[in-house]
Amino acid sequence: MEDIANFLFEIGTLKRMVRNSYQTLGSGGETIAEHSFRCAMIGYALAKLEEEVDENKVTKMCLFHDLLETRTGDQNWVHAKYVRSFEEEARQDQCRGLPFGKEMLDLLKEYEERKTKEAIIVKDADVLEQLLQEKEYYEIGNKQAELWMEHSKGRIKTENGLKLAEAIMDGSMKNWYLELEEKPSKKEKQ
């Protein structure tokens, strides 16, 4: 239990680690934990739209895909060009002693290889979460985010991922609550 408790304390640091992509975007402050949560929701939704996809595997991969950043940090594309981290060693150390460590390692390897439908969906979910964030920043005034949105959309691989990207780009972050006013509530119907 001690190894599990230590692991849970470690992943708790992701609630305080701000993603580094905002260094070049110029605004933002989303944490890695916030990103991973919405990524998991996107992955689950995309998996539900596909046939013969293991939605549980997709959701787990989404939750696990950035856990390594507790040890390596979150490198934006500039950092990744110049800084090398010992990801495999960090991944092995992070999973050592956990009763579910082998499953995590296997899922992370599958994700990194991007050979399965599930791994491709997870990468799309990761990129779509970034696209959502960029759209939100664009709507509150960051004009640079528009360039990032086009780049993110270009990285999507699945048909449903592309459809969702279009809906994100054509939509607005405020639509979900504005639509509440248009639909009568159960109380109003009675």
Short mmCIF file of N, CA, C and O in Angstrom, two decimals, residues 33-128:
data_model
loop_
_atom_site.label_atom_id
_atom_site.label_comp_id
_atom_site.label_asym_id
_atom_site.label_seq_id
_atom_site.Cartn_x
_atom_site.Cartn_y
_atom_site.Cartn_z
N ALA A 33 -3.15 17.92 -14.93
CA ALA A 33 -4.29 17.15 -14.43
C ALA A 33 -5.59 17.59 -15.11
O ALA A 33 -6.42 16.76 -15.49
N GLU A 34 -5.77 18.88 -15.27
CA GLU A 34 -6.96 19.38 -15.97
C GLU A 34 -6.99 18.88 -17.41
O GLU A 34 -8.04 18.44 -17.91
N HIS A 35 -5.86 18.94 -18.06
CA HIS A 35 -5.76 18.45 -19.44
C HIS A 35 -6.10 16.96 -19.50
O HIS A 35 -6.87 16.52 -20.36
N SER A 36 -5.53 16.18 -18.61
CA SER A 36 -5.72 14.72 -18.64
C SER A 36 -7.17 14.34 -18.38
O SER A 36 -7.69 13.39 -18.99
N PHE A 37 -7.85 15.07 -17.50
CA PHE A 37 -9.25 14.76 -17.22
C PHE A 37 -10.11 14.97 -18.46
O PHE A 37 -10.87 14.08 -18.86
N ARG A 38 -9.98 16.13 -19.10
CA ARG A 38 -10.82 16.37 -20.28
C ARG A 38 -10.40 15.47 -21.44
O ARG A 38 -11.24 15.01 -22.20
N CYS A 39 -9.12 15.16 -21.53
CA CYS A 39 -8.64 14.22 -22.55
C CYS A 39 -9.33 12.86 -22.37
O CYS A 39 -9.76 12.24 -23.35
N ALA A 40 -9.45 12.40 -21.13
CA ALA A 40 -10.11 11.12 -20.86
C ALA A 40 -11.58 11.16 -21.27
O ALA A 40 -12.10 10.18 -21.83
N MET A 41 -12.25 12.27 -21.04
CA MET A 41 -13.65 12.39 -21.43
C MET A 41 -13.79 12.39 -22.96
O MET A 41 -14.69 11.76 -23.52
N ILE A 42 -12.88 13.06 -23.64
CA ILE A 42 -12.88 13.08 -25.10
C ILE A 42 -12.60 11.69 -25.64
O ILE A 42 -13.28 11.21 -26.57
N GLY A 43 -11.60 11.03 -25.08
CA GLY A 43 -11.25 9.68 -25.52
C GLY A 43 -12.42 8.72 -25.36
O GLY A 43 -12.72 7.92 -26.25
N TYR A 44 -13.10 8.80 -24.23
CA TYR A 44 -14.26 7.95 -23.98
C TYR A 44 -15.33 8.21 -25.03
O TYR A 44 -15.90 7.28 -25.62
N ALA A 45 -15.61 9.49 -25.30
CA ALA A 45 -16.64 9.84 -26.30
C ALA A 45 -16.26 9.33 -27.68
O ALA A 45 -17.10 8.75 -28.39
N LEU A 46 -15.00 9.52 -28.08
CA LEU A 46 -14.57 9.04 -29.39
C LEU A 46 -14.64 7.52 -29.47
O LEU A 46 -15.04 6.96 -30.50
N ALA A 47 -14.26 6.83 -28.41
CA ALA A 47 -14.30 5.37 -28.39
C ALA A 47 -15.74 4.87 -28.53
O ALA A 47 -15.98 3.85 -29.21
N LYS A 48 -16.68 5.56 -27.93
CA LYS A 48 -18.09 5.17 -28.03
C LYS A 48 -18.62 5.31 -29.45
O LYS A 48 -19.58 4.64 -29.83
N LEU A 49 -18.01 6.18 -30.25
CA LEU A 49 -18.45 6.40 -31.62
C LEU A 49 -17.87 5.37 -32.60
O LEU A 49 -18.32 5.28 -33.74
N GLU A 50 -16.88 4.64 -32.16
CA GLU A 50 -16.19 3.68 -33.03
C GLU A 50 -16.68 2.26 -32.75
O GLU A 50 -17.12 1.94 -31.66
N GLU A 51 -16.58 1.42 -33.77
CA GLU A 51 -16.88 0.01 -33.61
C GLU A 51 -15.60 -0.73 -33.27
O GLU A 51 -14.52 -0.36 -33.70
N GLU A 52 -15.74 -1.76 -32.48
CA GLU A 52 -14.63 -2.64 -32.12
C GLU A 52 -13.45 -1.89 -31.52
O GLU A 52 -12.30 -2.08 -31.89
N VAL A 53 -13.76 -1.01 -30.58
CA VAL A 53 -12.73 -0.28 -29.84
C VAL A 53 -12.97 -0.53 -28.35
O VAL A 53 -14.10 -0.48 -27.88
N ASP A 54 -11.90 -0.79 -27.63
CA ASP A 54 -11.98 -1.02 -26.19
C ASP A 54 -12.00 0.34 -25.47
O ASP A 54 -10.96 0.96 -25.27
N GLU A 55 -13.20 0.78 -25.12
CA GLU A 55 -13.36 2.11 -24.51
C GLU A 55 -12.66 2.21 -23.16
O GLU A 55 -12.17 3.28 -22.79
N ASN A 56 -12.59 1.11 -22.42
CA ASN A 56 -11.88 1.13 -21.14
C ASN A 56 -10.38 1.33 -21.34
O ASN A 56 -9.74 2.09 -20.61
N LYS A 57 -9.83 0.68 -22.35
CA LYS A 57 -8.41 0.85 -22.66
C LYS A 57 -8.14 2.29 -23.08
O LYS A 57 -7.16 2.90 -22.65
N VAL A 58 -9.01 2.84 -23.91
CA VAL A 58 -8.84 4.23 -24.36
C VAL A 58 -8.86 5.18 -23.16
O VAL A 58 -8.00 6.06 -23.03
N THR A 59 -9.83 5.00 -22.28
CA THR A 59 -9.96 5.89 -21.12
C THR A 59 -8.73 5.78 -20.22
O THR A 59 -8.20 6.80 -19.77
N LYS A 60 -8.26 4.57 -19.98
CA LYS A 60 -7.06 4.39 -19.16
C LYS A 60 -5.85 5.04 -19.80
O LYS A 60 -5.07 5.73 -19.14
N MET A 61 -5.68 4.81 -21.10
CA MET A 61 -4.53 5.42 -21.80
C MET A 61 -4.58 6.93 -21.69
O MET A 61 -3.54 7.57 -21.49
N CYS A 62 -5.78 7.50 -21.83
CA CYS A 62 -5.92 8.96 -21.71
C CYS A 62 -5.49 9.42 -20.32
O CYS A 62 -4.81 10.43 -20.18
N LEU A 63 -5.93 8.70 -19.30
CA LEU A 63 -5.58 9.07 -17.93
C LEU A 63 -4.08 8.93 -17.68
O LEU A 63 -3.49 9.71 -16.94
N PHE A 64 -3.45 7.93 -18.28
CA PHE A 64 -2.04 7.65 -18.03
C PHE A 64 -1.08 8.43 -18.92
O PHE A 64 0.10 8.55 -18.60
N HIS A 65 -1.55 8.96 -20.05
CA HIS A 65 -0.63 9.41 -21.11
C HIS A 65 0.35 10.50 -20.67
O HIS A 65 1.44 10.58 -21.22
N ASP A 66 0.03 11.30 -19.68
CA ASP A 66 0.95 12.35 -19.24
C ASP A 66 1.45 12.17 -17.80
O ASP A 66 2.05 13.09 -17.25
N LEU A 67 1.24 11.01 -17.21
CA LEU A 67 1.70 10.78 -15.83
C LEU A 67 3.21 10.93 -15.70
O LEU A 67 3.70 11.38 -14.67
N LEU A 68 3.91 10.58 -16.73
CA LEU A 68 5.38 10.66 -16.72
C LEU A 68 5.88 12.08 -16.45
O LEU A 68 6.98 12.27 -15.95
N GLU A 69 5.05 13.07 -16.76
CA GLU A 69 5.48 14.45 -16.63
C GLU A 69 5.71 14.88 -15.18
O GLU A 69 6.30 15.92 -14.93
N THR A 70 5.31 14.05 -14.22
CA THR A 70 5.67 14.35 -12.83
C THR A 70 7.18 14.27 -12.67
O THR A 70 7.75 14.93 -11.81
N ARG A 71 7.83 13.47 -13.50
CA ARG A 71 9.28 13.26 -13.40
C ARG A 71 10.07 13.95 -14.50
O ARG A 71 11.23 14.31 -14.29
N THR A 72 9.49 14.11 -15.67
CA THR A 72 10.23 14.69 -16.79
C THR A 72 9.82 16.12 -17.09
O THR A 72 10.50 16.81 -17.85
N GLY A 73 8.73 16.57 -16.51
CA GLY A 73 8.19 17.88 -16.82
C GLY A 73 7.42 17.84 -18.12
O GLY A 73 7.46 16.86 -18.87
N ASP A 74 6.70 18.90 -18.40
CA ASP A 74 5.93 19.03 -19.63
C ASP A 74 6.75 19.86 -20.61
O ASP A 74 6.98 21.04 -20.37
N GLN A 75 7.20 19.24 -21.65
CA GLN A 75 8.04 19.94 -22.62
C GLN A 75 7.18 20.41 -23.81
O GLN A 75 6.54 19.58 -24.46
N ASN A 76 7.20 21.71 -24.06
CA ASN A 76 6.54 22.18 -25.28
C ASN A 76 7.45 21.83 -26.46
O ASN A 76 8.53 21.28 -26.29
N TRP A 77 7.01 22.15 -27.67
CA TRP A 77 7.77 21.72 -28.84
C TRP A 77 9.17 22.33 -28.91
O TRP A 77 10.09 21.73 -29.45
N VAL A 78 9.36 23.51 -28.34
CA VAL A 78 10.70 24.12 -28.31
C VAL A 78 11.60 23.33 -27.36
O VAL A 78 12.73 22.97 -27.71
N HIS A 79 11.09 23.05 -26.16
CA HIS A 79 11.88 22.28 -25.19
C HIS A 79 12.24 20.91 -25.76
O HIS A 79 13.39 20.45 -25.62
N ALA A 80 11.26 20.25 -26.36
CA ALA A 80 11.48 18.89 -26.89
C ALA A 80 12.57 18.87 -27.96
O ALA A 80 13.23 17.85 -28.16
N LYS A 81 12.76 19.99 -28.63
CA LYS A 81 13.79 20.07 -29.66
C LYS A 81 15.20 20.07 -29.06
O LYS A 81 16.14 19.58 -29.68
N TYR A 82 15.34 20.60 -27.85
CA TYR A 82 16.67 20.79 -27.27
C TYR A 82 16.95 20.00 -26.00
O TYR A 82 18.10 19.83 -25.62
N VAL A 83 15.92 19.54 -25.32
CA VAL A 83 16.11 18.88 -24.04
C VAL A 83 15.76 17.40 -24.16
O VAL A 83 14.70 17.06 -24.68
N ARG A 84 16.63 16.56 -23.71
CA ARG A 84 16.38 15.12 -23.71
C ARG A 84 16.08 14.67 -22.29
O ARG A 84 16.76 15.07 -21.35
N SER A 85 15.05 13.85 -22.17
CA SER A 85 14.73 13.30 -20.85
C SER A 85 14.86 11.79 -20.93
O SER A 85 14.83 11.20 -22.00
N PHE A 86 14.99 11.19 -19.80
CA PHE A 86 15.14 9.75 -19.70
C PHE A 86 13.76 9.15 -19.44
O PHE A 86 13.47 8.65 -18.36
N GLU A 87 12.92 9.21 -20.47
CA GLU A 87 11.52 8.83 -20.30
C GLU A 87 11.33 7.36 -19.93
O GLU A 87 10.53 7.04 -19.06
N GLU A 88 12.04 6.48 -20.60
CA GLU A 88 11.86 5.06 -20.31
C GLU A 88 12.29 4.74 -18.88
O GLU A 88 11.59 4.02 -18.17
N GLU A 89 13.40 5.29 -18.44
CA GLU A 89 13.84 5.07 -17.07
C GLU A 89 12.84 5.64 -16.07
O GLU A 89 12.50 5.00 -15.08
N ALA A 90 12.34 6.83 -16.36
CA ALA A 90 11.36 7.46 -15.48
C ALA A 90 10.08 6.65 -15.43
O ALA A 90 9.49 6.45 -14.35
N ARG A 91 9.65 6.15 -16.58
CA ARG A 91 8.42 5.35 -16.65
C ARG A 91 8.59 4.06 -15.83
O ARG A 91 7.70 3.69 -15.06
N GLN A 92 9.73 3.39 -15.98
CA GLN A 92 9.99 2.16 -15.23
C GLN A 92 10.02 2.45 -13.72
O GLN A 92 9.42 1.70 -12.93
N ASP A 93 10.70 3.52 -13.33
CA ASP A 93 10.77 3.88 -11.91
C ASP A 93 9.39 4.22 -11.36
O ASP A 93 9.05 3.84 -10.24
N GLN A 94 8.60 4.95 -12.15
CA GLN A 94 7.28 5.38 -11.69
C GLN A 94 6.36 4.18 -11.45
O GLN A 94 5.56 4.18 -10.52
N CYS A 95 6.47 3.15 -12.26
CA CYS A 95 5.58 1.99 -12.17
C CYS A 95 6.10 0.89 -11.25
O CYS A 95 5.35 -0.03 -10.89
N ARG A 96 7.36 0.99 -10.86
CA ARG A 96 7.97 -0.04 -10.02
C ARG A 96 7.23 -0.16 -8.68
O ARG A 96 6.94 0.82 -8.03
N GLY A 97 6.90 -1.39 -8.33
CA GLY A 97 6.27 -1.67 -7.05
C GLY A 97 4.75 -1.53 -7.06
O GLY A 97 4.11 -1.85 -6.06
N LEU A 98 4.19 -1.06 -8.15
CA LEU A 98 2.73 -0.92 -8.21
C LEU A 98 2.11 -2.22 -8.70
O LEU A 98 2.57 -2.79 -9.70
N PRO A 99 1.06 -2.70 -8.05
CA PRO A 99 0.44 -3.95 -8.50
C PRO A 99 -0.16 -3.84 -9.90
O PRO A 99 -0.38 -4.85 -10.55
N PHE A 100 -0.37 -2.63 -10.37
CA PHE A 100 -0.91 -2.39 -11.71
C PHE A 100 0.15 -1.75 -12.62
O PHE A 100 -0.17 -1.28 -13.71
N GLY A 101 1.40 -1.75 -12.18
CA GLY A 101 2.48 -1.12 -12.93
C GLY A 101 2.70 -1.71 -14.31
O GLY A 101 2.90 -0.99 -15.28
N LYS A 102 2.64 -3.04 -14.43
CA LYS A 102 2.84 -3.67 -15.73
C LYS A 102 1.75 -3.26 -16.70
O LYS A 102 2.02 -2.96 -17.87
N GLU A 103 0.51 -3.20 -16.24
CA GLU A 103 -0.59 -2.77 -17.11
C GLU A 103 -0.35 -1.34 -17.59
O GLU A 103 -0.53 -1.03 -18.77
N MET A 104 0.07 -0.47 -16.68
CA MET A 104 0.35 0.91 -17.07
C MET A 104 1.46 0.96 -18.12
O MET A 104 1.34 1.65 -19.12
N LEU A 105 2.54 0.23 -17.88
CA LEU A 105 3.66 0.22 -18.83
C LEU A 105 3.21 -0.30 -20.20
O LEU A 105 3.58 0.27 -21.24
N ASP A 106 2.42 -1.36 -20.21
CA ASP A 106 1.93 -1.91 -21.47
C ASP A 106 1.05 -0.91 -22.22
O ASP A 106 1.19 -0.73 -23.44
N LEU A 107 0.16 -0.24 -21.51
CA LEU A 107 -0.72 0.74 -22.14
C LEU A 107 0.06 1.94 -22.65
O LEU A 107 -0.21 2.46 -23.74
N LEU A 108 1.05 2.39 -21.89
CA LEU A 108 1.86 3.52 -22.33
C LEU A 108 2.71 3.17 -23.54
O LEU A 108 2.88 3.99 -24.45
N LYS A 109 3.22 1.94 -23.59
CA LYS A 109 3.98 1.50 -24.76
C LYS A 109 3.07 1.48 -25.98
O LYS A 109 3.44 1.95 -27.06
N GLU A 110 1.88 0.93 -25.82
CA GLU A 110 0.91 0.89 -26.93
C GLU A 110 0.58 2.31 -27.41
O GLU A 110 0.52 2.58 -28.61
N TYR A 111 0.40 3.21 -26.46
CA TYR A 111 0.10 4.60 -26.82
C TYR A 111 1.26 5.22 -27.60
O TYR A 111 1.04 5.86 -28.64
N GLU A 112 2.47 5.04 -27.14
CA GLU A 112 3.65 5.62 -27.80
C GLU A 112 3.84 5.07 -29.21
O GLU A 112 4.27 5.79 -30.11
N GLU A 113 3.53 3.79 -29.40
CA GLU A 113 3.73 3.17 -30.72
C GLU A 113 2.66 3.60 -31.73
O GLU A 113 2.90 3.55 -32.93
N ARG A 114 1.47 3.95 -31.27
CA ARG A 114 0.36 4.41 -32.12
C ARG A 114 0.02 3.44 -33.26
O ARG A 114 -0.30 3.85 -34.36
N LYS A 115 0.05 2.14 -32.96
CA LYS A 115 -0.26 1.13 -33.98
C LYS A 115 -1.69 0.61 -33.85
O LYS A 115 -2.19 0.01 -34.80
N THR A 116 -2.32 0.80 -32.71
CA THR A 116 -3.67 0.29 -32.52
C THR A 116 -4.69 1.42 -32.67
O THR A 116 -4.36 2.60 -32.52
N LYS A 117 -5.91 1.01 -32.96
CA LYS A 117 -7.00 1.98 -33.08
C LYS A 117 -7.16 2.78 -31.79
O LYS A 117 -7.37 3.98 -31.81
N GLU A 118 -7.03 2.08 -30.66
CA GLU A 118 -7.17 2.73 -29.36
C GLU A 118 -6.11 3.81 -29.16
O GLU A 118 -6.41 4.91 -28.72
N ALA A 119 -4.86 3.49 -29.49
CA ALA A 119 -3.77 4.46 -29.30
C ALA A 119 -3.95 5.68 -30.20
O ALA A 119 -3.66 6.81 -29.79
N ILE A 120 -4.42 5.46 -31.41
CA ILE A 120 -4.66 6.58 -32.33
C ILE A 120 -5.78 7.46 -31.81
O ILE A 120 -5.69 8.70 -31.86
N ILE A 121 -6.83 6.86 -31.27
CA ILE A 121 -7.93 7.62 -30.69
C ILE A 121 -7.43 8.44 -29.50
O ILE A 121 -7.81 9.60 -29.34
N VAL A 122 -6.57 7.86 -28.68
CA VAL A 122 -6.06 8.58 -27.51
C VAL A 122 -5.24 9.79 -27.95
O VAL A 122 -5.38 10.88 -27.39
N LYS A 123 -4.42 9.63 -28.98
CA LYS A 123 -3.65 10.78 -29.46
C LYS A 123 -4.59 11.85 -30.01
O LYS A 123 -4.38 13.05 -29.77
N ASP A 124 -5.64 11.43 -30.72
CA ASP A 124 -6.63 12.40 -31.18
C ASP A 124 -7.28 13.11 -30.00
O ASP A 124 -7.47 14.33 -30.04
N ALA A 125 -7.60 12.37 -28.94
CA ALA A 125 -8.21 12.99 -27.75
C ALA A 125 -7.26 14.01 -27.14
O ALA A 125 -7.68 15.10 -26.73
N ASP A 126 -5.98 13.68 -27.08
CA ASP A 126 -4.96 14.58 -26.56
C ASP A 126 -4.93 15.88 -27.37
O ASP A 126 -4.93 16.98 -26.83
N VAL A 127 -4.93 15.75 -28.69
CA VAL A 127 -4.88 16.91 -29.57
C VAL A 127 -6.19 17.69 -29.51
O VAL A 127 -6.19 18.93 -29.50
N LEU A 128 -7.32 16.98 -29.47
CA LEU A 128 -8.62 17.66 -29.39
C LEU A 128 -8.77 18.45 -28.10
O LEU A 128 -9.37 19.52 -28.09
#
